[in-house]
Coordinates of C-alpha atoms and ligand atoms in Angstrom, one line a residue:
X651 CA 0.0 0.0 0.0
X652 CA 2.8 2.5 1.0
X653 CA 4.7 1.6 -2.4
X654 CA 2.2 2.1 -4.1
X655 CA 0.9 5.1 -3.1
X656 CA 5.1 6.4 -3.5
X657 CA 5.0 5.2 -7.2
X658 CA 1.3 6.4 -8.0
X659 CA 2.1 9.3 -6.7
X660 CA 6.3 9.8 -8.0
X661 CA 5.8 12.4 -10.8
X662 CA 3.9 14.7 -8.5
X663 CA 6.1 14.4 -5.5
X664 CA 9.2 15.2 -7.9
X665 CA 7.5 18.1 -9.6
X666 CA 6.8 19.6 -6.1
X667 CA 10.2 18.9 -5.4
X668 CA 12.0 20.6 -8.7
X669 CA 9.7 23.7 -8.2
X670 CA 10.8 24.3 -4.8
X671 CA 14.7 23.7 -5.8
X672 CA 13.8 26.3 -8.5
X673 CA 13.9 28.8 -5.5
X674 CA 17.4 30.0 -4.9
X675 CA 17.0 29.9 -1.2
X676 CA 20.9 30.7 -0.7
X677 CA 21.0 31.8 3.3
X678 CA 24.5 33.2 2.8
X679 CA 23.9 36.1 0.2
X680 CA 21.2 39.1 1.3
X681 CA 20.6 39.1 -2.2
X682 CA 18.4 36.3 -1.8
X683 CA 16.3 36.9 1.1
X684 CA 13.0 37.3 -0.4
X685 CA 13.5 33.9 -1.9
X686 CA 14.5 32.2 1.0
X687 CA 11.3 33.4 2.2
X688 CA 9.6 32.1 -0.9
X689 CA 10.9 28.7 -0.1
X690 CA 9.8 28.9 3.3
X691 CA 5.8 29.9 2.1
X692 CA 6.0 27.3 -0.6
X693 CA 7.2 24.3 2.0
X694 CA 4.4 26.2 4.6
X695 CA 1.8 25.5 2.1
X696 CA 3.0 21.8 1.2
X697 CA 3.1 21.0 4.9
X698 CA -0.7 22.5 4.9
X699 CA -1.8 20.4 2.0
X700 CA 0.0 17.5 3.0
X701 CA -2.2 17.5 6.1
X702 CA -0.7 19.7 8.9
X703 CA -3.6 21.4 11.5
X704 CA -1.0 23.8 12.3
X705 CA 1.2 25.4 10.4
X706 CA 2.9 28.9 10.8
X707 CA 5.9 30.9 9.5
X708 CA 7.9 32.1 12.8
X709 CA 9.6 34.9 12.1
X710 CA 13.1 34.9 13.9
X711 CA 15.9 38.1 13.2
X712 CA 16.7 36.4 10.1
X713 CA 14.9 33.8 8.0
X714 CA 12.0 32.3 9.2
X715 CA 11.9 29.0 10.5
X716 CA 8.5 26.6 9.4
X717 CA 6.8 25.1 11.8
X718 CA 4.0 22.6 11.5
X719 CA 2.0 20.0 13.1
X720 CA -0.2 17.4 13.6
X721 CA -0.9 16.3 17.2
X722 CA -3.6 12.9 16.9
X723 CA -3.4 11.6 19.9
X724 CA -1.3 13.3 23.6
X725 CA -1.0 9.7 24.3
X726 CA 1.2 8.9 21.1
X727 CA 4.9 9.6 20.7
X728 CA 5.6 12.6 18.9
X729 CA 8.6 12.9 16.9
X730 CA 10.0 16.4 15.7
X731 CA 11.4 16.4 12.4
X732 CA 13.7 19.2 11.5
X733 CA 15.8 19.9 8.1
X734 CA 16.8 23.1 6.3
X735 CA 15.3 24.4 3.3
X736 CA 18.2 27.1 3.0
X737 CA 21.1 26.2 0.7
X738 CA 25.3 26.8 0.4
X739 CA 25.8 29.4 -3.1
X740 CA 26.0 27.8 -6.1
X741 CA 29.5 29.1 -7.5
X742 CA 31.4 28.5 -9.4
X743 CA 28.8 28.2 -11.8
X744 CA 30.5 28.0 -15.0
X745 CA 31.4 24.1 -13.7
X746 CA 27.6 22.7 -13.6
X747 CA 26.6 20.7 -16.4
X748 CA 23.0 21.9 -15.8
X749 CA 22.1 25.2 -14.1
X750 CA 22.0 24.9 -10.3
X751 CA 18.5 26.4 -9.6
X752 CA 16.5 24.4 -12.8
X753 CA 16.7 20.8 -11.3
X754 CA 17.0 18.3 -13.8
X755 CA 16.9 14.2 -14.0
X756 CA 20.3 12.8 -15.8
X757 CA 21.0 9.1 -14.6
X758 CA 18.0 8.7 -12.4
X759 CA 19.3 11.5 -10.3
X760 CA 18.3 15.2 -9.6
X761 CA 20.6 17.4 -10.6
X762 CA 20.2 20.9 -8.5
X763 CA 21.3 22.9 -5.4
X764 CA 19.9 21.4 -2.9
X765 CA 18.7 18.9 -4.2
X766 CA 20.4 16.5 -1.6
X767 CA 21.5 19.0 1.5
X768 CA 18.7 19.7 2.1
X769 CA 15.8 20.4 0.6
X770 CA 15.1 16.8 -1.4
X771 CA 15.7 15.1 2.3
X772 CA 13.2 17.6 4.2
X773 CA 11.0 16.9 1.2
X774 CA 10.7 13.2 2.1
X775 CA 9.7 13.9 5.1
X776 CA 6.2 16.3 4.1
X777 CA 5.5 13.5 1.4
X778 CA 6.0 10.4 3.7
X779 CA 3.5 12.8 6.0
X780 CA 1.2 13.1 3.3
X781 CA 1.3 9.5 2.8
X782 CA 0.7 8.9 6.3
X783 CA -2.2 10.8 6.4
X784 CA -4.0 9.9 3.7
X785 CA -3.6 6.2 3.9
X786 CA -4.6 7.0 7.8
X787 CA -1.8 5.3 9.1
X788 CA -0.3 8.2 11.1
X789 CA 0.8 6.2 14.6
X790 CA 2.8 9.1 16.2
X791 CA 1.8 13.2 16.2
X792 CA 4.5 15.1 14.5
X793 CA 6.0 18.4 14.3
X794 CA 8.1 20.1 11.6
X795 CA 10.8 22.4 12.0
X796 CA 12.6 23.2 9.3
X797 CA 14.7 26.1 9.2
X798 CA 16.4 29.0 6.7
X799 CA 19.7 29.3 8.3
X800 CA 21.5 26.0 8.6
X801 CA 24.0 26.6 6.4
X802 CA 24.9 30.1 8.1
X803 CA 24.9 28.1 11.8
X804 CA 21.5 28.3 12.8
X805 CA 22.3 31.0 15.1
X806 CA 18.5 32.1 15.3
X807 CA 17.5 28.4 15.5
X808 CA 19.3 28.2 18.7
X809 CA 17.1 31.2 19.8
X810 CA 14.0 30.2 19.0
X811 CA 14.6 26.1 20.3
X812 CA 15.6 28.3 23.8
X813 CA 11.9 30.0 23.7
X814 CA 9.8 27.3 22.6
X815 CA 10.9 24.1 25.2
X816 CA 7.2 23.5 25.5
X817 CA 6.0 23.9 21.6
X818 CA 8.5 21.7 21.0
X819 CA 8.3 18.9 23.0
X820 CA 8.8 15.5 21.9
X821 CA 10.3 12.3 21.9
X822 CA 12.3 12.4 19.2
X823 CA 14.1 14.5 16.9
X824 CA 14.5 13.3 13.3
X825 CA 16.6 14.5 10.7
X826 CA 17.4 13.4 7.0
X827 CA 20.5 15.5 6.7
X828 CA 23.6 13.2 6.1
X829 CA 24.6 10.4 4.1
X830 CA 24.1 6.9 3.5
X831 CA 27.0 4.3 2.9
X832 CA 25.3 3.2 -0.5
X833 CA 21.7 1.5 -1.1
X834 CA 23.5 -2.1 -0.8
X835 CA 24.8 -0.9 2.5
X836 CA 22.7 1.3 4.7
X837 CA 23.7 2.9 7.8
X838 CA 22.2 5.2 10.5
X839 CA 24.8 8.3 11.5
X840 CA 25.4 8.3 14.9
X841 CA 27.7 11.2 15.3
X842 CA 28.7 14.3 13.6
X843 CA 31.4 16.2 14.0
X844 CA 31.8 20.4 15.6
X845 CA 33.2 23.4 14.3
X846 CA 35.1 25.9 14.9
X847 CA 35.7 28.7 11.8
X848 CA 37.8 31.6 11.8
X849 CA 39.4 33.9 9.7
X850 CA 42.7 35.3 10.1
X851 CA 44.5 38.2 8.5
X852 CA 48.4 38.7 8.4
X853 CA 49.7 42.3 7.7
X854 CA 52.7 43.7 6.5
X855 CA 53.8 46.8 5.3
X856 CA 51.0 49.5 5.4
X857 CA 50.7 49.2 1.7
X858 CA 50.9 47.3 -1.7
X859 CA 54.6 47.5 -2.4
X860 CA 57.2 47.1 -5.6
X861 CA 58.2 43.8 -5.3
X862 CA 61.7 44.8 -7.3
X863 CA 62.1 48.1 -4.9
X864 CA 61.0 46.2 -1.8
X865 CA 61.0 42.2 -2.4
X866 CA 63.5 40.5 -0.2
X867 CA 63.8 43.4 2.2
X868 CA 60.2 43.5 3.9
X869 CA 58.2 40.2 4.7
X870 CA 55.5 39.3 2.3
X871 CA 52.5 38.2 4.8
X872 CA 51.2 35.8 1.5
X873 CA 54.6 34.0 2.3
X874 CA 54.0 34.8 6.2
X875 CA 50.5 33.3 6.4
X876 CA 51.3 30.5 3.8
X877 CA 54.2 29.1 6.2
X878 CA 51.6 29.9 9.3
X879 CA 49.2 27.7 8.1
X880 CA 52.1 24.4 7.0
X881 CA 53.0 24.7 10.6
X882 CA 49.5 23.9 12.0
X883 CA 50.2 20.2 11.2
X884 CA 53.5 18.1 11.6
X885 CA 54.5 15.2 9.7
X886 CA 52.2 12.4 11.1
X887 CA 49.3 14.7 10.5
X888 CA 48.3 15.8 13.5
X889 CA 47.3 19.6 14.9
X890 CA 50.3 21.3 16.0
X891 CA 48.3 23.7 18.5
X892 CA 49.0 23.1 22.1
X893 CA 46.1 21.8 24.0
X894 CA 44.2 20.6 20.6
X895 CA 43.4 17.0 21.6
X896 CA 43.5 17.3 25.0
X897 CA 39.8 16.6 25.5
X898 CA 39.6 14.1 22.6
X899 CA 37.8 11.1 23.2
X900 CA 40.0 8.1 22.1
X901 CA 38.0 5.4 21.3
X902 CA 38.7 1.4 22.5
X903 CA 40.0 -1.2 20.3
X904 CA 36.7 -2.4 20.0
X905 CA 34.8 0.7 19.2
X906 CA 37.6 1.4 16.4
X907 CA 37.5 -1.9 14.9
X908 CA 33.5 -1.4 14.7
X909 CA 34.2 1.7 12.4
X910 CA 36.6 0.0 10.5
X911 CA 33.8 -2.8 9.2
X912 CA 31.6 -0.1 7.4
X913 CA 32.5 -1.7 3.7
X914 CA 35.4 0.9 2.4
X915 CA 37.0 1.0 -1.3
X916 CA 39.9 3.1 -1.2
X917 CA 40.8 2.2 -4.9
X918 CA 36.9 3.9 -5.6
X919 CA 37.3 6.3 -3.2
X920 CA 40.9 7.3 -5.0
X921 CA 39.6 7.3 -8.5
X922 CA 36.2 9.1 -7.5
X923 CA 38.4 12.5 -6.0
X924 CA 41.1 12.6 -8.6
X925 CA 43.8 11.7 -6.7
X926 CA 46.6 9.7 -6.2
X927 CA 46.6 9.1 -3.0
X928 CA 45.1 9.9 0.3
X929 CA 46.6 11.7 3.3
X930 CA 45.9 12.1 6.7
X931 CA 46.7 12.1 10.3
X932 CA 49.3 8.9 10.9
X933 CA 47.7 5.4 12.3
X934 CA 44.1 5.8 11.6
X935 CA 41.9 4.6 8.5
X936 CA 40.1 7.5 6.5
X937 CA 36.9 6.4 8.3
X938 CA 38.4 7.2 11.5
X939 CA 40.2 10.8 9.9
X940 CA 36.6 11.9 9.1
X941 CA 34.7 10.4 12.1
X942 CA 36.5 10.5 15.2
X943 CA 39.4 12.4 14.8
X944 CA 39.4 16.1 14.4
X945 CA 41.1 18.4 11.6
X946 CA 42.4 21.8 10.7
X947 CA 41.5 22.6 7.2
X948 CA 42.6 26.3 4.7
X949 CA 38.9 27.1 3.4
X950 CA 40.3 30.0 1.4
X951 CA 43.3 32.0 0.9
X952 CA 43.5 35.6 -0.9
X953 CA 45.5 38.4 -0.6
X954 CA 47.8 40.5 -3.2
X955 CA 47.4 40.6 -7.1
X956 CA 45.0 37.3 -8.7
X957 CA 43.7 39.4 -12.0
X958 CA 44.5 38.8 -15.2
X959 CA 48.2 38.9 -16.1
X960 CA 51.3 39.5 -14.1
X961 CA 51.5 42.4 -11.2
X962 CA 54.9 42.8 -9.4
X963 CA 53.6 43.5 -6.1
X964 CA 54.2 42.8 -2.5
X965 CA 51.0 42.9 -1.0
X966 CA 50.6 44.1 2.5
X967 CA 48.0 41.9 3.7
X968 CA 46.9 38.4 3.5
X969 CA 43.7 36.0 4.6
X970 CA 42.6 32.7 5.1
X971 CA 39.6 30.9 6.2
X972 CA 40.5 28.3 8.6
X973 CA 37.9 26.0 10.0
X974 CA 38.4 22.8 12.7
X975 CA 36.2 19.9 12.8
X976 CA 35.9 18.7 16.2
X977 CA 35.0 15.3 18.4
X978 CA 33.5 14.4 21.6
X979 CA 35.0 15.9 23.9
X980 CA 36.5 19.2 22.7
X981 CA 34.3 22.4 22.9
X982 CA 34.5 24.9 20.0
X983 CA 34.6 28.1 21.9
X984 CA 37.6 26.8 23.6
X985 CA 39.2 25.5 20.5
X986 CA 38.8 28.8 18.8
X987 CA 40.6 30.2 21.9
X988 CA 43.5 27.8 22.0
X989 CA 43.6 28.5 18.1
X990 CA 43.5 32.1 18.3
X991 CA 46.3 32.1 21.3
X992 CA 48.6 29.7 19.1
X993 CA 48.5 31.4 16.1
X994 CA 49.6 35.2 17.8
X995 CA 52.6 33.4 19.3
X996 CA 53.7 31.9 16.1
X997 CA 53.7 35.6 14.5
X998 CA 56.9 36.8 13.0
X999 CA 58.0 40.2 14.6
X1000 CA 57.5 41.4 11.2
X1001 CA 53.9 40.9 10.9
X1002 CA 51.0 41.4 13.0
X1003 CA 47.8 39.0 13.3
X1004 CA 44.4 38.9 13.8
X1005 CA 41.8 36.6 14.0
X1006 CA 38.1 36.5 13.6
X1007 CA 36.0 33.3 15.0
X1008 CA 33.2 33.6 12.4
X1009 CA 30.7 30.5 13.9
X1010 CA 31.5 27.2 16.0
X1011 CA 29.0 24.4 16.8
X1012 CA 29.7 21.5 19.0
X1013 CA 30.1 17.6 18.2
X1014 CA 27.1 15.2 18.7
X1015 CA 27.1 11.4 18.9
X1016 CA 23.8 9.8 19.0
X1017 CA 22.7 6.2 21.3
X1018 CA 22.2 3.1 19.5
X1019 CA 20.2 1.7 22.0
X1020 CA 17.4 4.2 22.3
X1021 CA 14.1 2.9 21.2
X1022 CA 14.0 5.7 18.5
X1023 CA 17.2 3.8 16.9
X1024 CA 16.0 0.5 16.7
X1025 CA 12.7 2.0 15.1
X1026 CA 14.6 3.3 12.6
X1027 CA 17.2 0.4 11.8
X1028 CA 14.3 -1.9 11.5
X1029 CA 12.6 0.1 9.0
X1030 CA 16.2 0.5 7.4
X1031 CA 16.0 -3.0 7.4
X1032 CA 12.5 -3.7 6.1
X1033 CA 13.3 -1.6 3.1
X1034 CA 17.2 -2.0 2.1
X1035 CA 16.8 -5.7 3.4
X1036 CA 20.1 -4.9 5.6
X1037 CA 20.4 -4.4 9.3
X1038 CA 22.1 -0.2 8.6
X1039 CA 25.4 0.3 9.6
X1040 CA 26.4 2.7 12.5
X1041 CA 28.9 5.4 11.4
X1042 CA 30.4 8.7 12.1
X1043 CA 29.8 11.3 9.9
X1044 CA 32.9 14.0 8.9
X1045 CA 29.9 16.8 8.4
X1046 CA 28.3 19.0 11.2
X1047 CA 24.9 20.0 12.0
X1048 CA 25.8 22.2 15.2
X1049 CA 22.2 22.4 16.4
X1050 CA 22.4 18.2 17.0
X1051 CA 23.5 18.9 20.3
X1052 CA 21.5 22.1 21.2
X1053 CA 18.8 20.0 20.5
X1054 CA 19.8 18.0 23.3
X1055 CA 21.5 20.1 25.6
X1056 CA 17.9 22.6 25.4
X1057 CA 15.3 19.6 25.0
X1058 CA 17.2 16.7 26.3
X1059 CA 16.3 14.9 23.3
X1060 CA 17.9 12.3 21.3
X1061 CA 18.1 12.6 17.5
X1062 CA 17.4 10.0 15.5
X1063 CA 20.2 11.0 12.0
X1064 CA 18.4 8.9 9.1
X1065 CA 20.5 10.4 6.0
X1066 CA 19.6 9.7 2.5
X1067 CA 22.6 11.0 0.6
X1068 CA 25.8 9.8 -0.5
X1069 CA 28.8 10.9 0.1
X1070 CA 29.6 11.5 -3.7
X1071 CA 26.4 13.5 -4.1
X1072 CA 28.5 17.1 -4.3
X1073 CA 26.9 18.9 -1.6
X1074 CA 27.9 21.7 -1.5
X1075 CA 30.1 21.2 -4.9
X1076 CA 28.8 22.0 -8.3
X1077 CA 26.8 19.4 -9.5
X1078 CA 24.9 18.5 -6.5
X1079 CA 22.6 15.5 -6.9
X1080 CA 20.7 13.0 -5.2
X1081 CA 19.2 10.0 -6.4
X1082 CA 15.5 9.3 -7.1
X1083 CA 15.6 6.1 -5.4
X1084 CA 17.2 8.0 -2.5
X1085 CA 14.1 9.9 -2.9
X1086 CA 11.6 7.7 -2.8
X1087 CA 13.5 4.6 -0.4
X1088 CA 13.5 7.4 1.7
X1089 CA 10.0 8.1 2.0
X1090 CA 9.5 4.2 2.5
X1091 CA 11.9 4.1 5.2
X1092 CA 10.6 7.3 6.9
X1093 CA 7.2 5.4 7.2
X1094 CA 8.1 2.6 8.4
X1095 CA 9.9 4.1 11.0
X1096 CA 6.9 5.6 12.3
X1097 CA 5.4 2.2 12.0
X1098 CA 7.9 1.2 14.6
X1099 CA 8.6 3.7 16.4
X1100 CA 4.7 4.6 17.2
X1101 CA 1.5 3.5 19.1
X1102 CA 1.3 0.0 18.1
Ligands
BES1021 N1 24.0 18.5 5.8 C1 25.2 19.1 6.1 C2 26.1 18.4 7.1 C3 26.5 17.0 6.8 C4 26.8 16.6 5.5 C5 26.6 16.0 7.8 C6 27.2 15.3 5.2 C7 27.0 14.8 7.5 C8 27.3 14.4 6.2 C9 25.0 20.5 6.6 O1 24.1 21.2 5.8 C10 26.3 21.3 6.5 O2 26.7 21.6 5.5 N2 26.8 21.7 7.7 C11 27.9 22.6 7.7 C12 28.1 23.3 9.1 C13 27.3 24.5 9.2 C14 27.6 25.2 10.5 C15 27.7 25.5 8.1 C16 29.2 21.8 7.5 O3 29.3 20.6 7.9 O4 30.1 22.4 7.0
MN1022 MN1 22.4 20.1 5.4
MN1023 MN1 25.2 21.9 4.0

C-alpha cells in the first residue's frame, strides 16, 4: 500500500520537489532573502496540504523557520522532524553541467542545489507525512521544523529552540541530513562532527609594495601566512596547537575496529576525488580521519594581485579561512581560543595577526540503543533488506547537540545522501531512489517507532 501510493504518486512528489529547488534559497547572500522566504511559504503551504492542523511561518531576526503539526493523539509519541530548506551558493557556476536552480533528472538522479542537503531530504519527510495521512496510518503526532539558516549556523535556530521548550516537546528528533553508505549498504549516522571557523588576517607593510624596490627586504604576509598555516600540522598529520586533543575522546580497540567494518573501497574512493593518494593524520583509517578524529582545514586563501596577467607586487596583507572539525569531547569556543592564542605566538615580529571566529558548533554522537534507533534500523531494514550500519559522519549540523542540551532529546540522523552526491560542490545531486526509499523508510519508522 505505501509503495504504491510512492510510485502512484512519484511524478507529483518530484514536480513539487523541482519547483521548490527552483527557489534560490541561498542563506549566505542578502541578495536572496525574499527567496528564501519564498521557499519557506512554498514548504508552509506543502506541509498545509499534506495534512498539517497547524502550520505557521515564525519569524526569527533572520529567516523564518517553518513550523507545523499534527498532534492525533497526547498519548502517542511525537517525533520532531527538523531539516533546512536554506542552501550553500551555487559558484562556481561555470562548472555545472545543468544550471543549479533548474533541477534536472540525468542518470536517475536530480541534478540541483539542494537537491540532496537539504531540501530533497526535508521533502521526504512532508510526502511520507502526506502519505501517512492519507492512507490513515499516522501512529505518532509530528512536528516540523525546518529552518532557513543551517548553512549560516543556525544562530536564530538556537534562539527560537531556547523560547519554545514546550511547543517543542517530543520524543524524538529526526533528521534526514547526512549520508548513507550506499543502497546495498545502509547505515544510520550516529555522530557528527563540531566546528570551529575563523578567519585570520596577516599584515605587512602599510601598503601594496614594488616587489623589485622592496621584495627580499620586507616580509611578504602571503609568504608569512602560507608558512603559518604548514606549521598547523606536523609530519604524522596531526594539529600542532597546544592543547588541541587534549579533550579528545579516544576510542577502545573495539569501538575502532566497529568503524573500520563499514564496507570501504579506497581504490573507488581514489579514483572518484582525482587523486593519487590519500593523506591524513598517521595510524588511523580514512573512516576514523573523518569520524572521530578532528582536523584543521585552509577554506580560502587571498591576498595580493589574482587578475589577469602579471602584477609585481608585494601585498601588505593576506587572509585565510580556517575552520576545525571537532569530536566528543573538545568544545568549540575553547578551540577557537587555543587556536586564536597559538597562532599570535607563532607571528613573526615582522607581521601582526588577527583573527576572527566567524561560527563554531559543538560535536554530537547519537545512542544506538534508544528505542528511537532501533525503530529506525528496523525500517532500514525492512526496506534495504540490511540491518544499517552505525557510522560517524565527517559533516556538522551544530544544532544536533542544542537539541539535546535545550530539549534533552535524542536525534534519530536517518541520511539519505551519498557521500559523492557534491553537496555543496557544483553538480549537487541526489538519487530518485534516494528519494523515494527514503519516503518508505521514513514510514516505516513511524510504523515502529509509534503507538502499536
Ligand atoms: N548536511 C550538512 C552536514 C552533513 C553533510 C553532515 C554530510 C553529514 C554528512 C549541513 O548542511 C552542513 O553543510 N553543515 C555545515 C556546518 C554549518 C555550521 C555551516 C558543515 O558541515 O560544513
Ligand atoms: Mn544540510
Ligand atoms: Mn550543507
Amino acid at each position: 500500500m505505501i509503495k504504491e501510493y510512492i510510485l502512484n504518486n512519484k511524478d507529483r512528489f518530484l514536480s513539487e520537489l523541482f519547483e521548490w529547488l527552483r527557489i534560490p534559497s541561498i542563506s549566505a547572500d542578502k541578495k536572496y532573502k525574499n527567496d528564501v522566504r519564498k521557499a519557506a511559504e512554498f514548504l508552509a503551504d506543502k506541509l498545509k496540504t499534506a495534512g498539517a492542523d497547524k502550520v505557521e511561518i515564525c519569524e526569527t531576526a533572520g529567516n523564518p523557520i517553518v513550523y507545523g503539526e499534527k498532534i492525533i493523539d497526547a498519548s502517542f509519541p511525537t517525533v520532531l522532524v527538523y531539516g533546512h530548506y536554506d542552501v550553500q551558493p551555487a559558484d562556481p557556476l561555470e562548472l555545472w553541467t545543468s544550471p543549479p536552480f533548474e533541477p534536472v533528472i540525468k542518470d536517475e538522479k536530480i541534478y540541483a542545489r539542494g537537491s540532496c542537503d537539504d531540501k530533497g531530504q526535508a521533502y521526504m519527510h512532508v510526502k511520507a507525512f502526506e502519505a501517512m495521512t492519507k492512507l490513515n496510518l499516522l501512529t505518532c503526532n509530528i512536528k516540523f521544523m525546518i529552518e532557513g539558516e543551517e548553512e549560516v549556523g543556525s544562530d536564530n535556530l538556537g534562539i527560537f529552540v531556547t523560547n519554545n521548550k514546550q511547543k517543542l516537546r517530543a520524543d524524538v528528533i529526526l533528521i534526514s541530513d547526512t549520508a548513507m553508505i550506499s543502497l546495498e549498504n545502509p547505515s544510520i549516522t550516529t555522530g557528527l562532527r563540531g566546528l570551529s571557523y575563523v578567519e585570520v588576517e596577516v599584515k605587512g607593510p602599510n601598503r601594496d609594495l614594488h616587489s623589485g624596490v622592496y621584495g627580499g627586504a620586507v616580509a611578504n604576509p602571503i609568504n608569512v601566512l602560507c608558512s603559518m598555516i604548514a606549521s598547523l600540522h606536523d609530519k604524522d598529520g596531526r594539529v600542532t596547537i597546544p592543547g588541541f586533543y587534549d579533550k579528545v575522546a579516544e576510542l577502545n580497540v573495539s569501538e575502532r575496529t566497529a568503524i573500520n567494518k563499514a564496507p570501504f573501497d579506497l581504490t573507488a574512493y581514489k579514483e572518484e576525488l582525482g587523486i593519487k593518494d590519500i593523506k591524513g593524520e598517521k595510524n588511523y583509517s580514512t573512516l576514523e580521519r573523518t569520524g572521530i578524529r578532528p582536523t584543521l582545514d585552509a577554506n580560502g586563501i587571498w591576498g595580493g594581485y589574482i587578475g589577469e596577467g602579471a602584477k609585481t607586487v608585494l601585498p601588505s596583507k593576506a587572509s585565510a579561512k580556517i575552520s576545525m572539525r571537532l569530536v566528543p569531547n573538545q568544545v568549540s569556543s575553547e578551540i577557537t581560543e587555543l587556536f586564536t592564542k597559538h597562532f599570535a605566538s607563532i607571528a613573526p615580529d615582522y607581521v601582526t595577526v588577527k583573527v576572527s571566529p566567524l561560527h563554531g558548533g559543538e560535536p554530537a554522537v547519537t545512542p544506538t540503543d534508544s528505542s528511537s534507533y532501533k525503530a529506525a534500523s528496523k525500517a532500514f531494514e525492512e526496506v534495504f533488506g540490511k540491518t544499517p550500519i552505525p557510522m560517524r559522519d565527517g559533516g556538522s549540523i551544530p544544532i544536533v547537540a542544542l537539541f539535546k542540551k535545550e530539549l534533552n532529546l535524542d536525534t534519530v540522523l536517518m541520511g539519505f545522501g551519498f557521500d559523492t552526491d557534491a553537496i555543496h560542490s557544483p553538480n549537487e545531486h541526489f538519487g530518485v531512489k534516494n528519494f523515494t526509499l527514503g519516503i518508505e523508510t521514513i514510514i516505516c519508522f513511524y510504523k515502529h517507532f509509534g503507538k502499536k
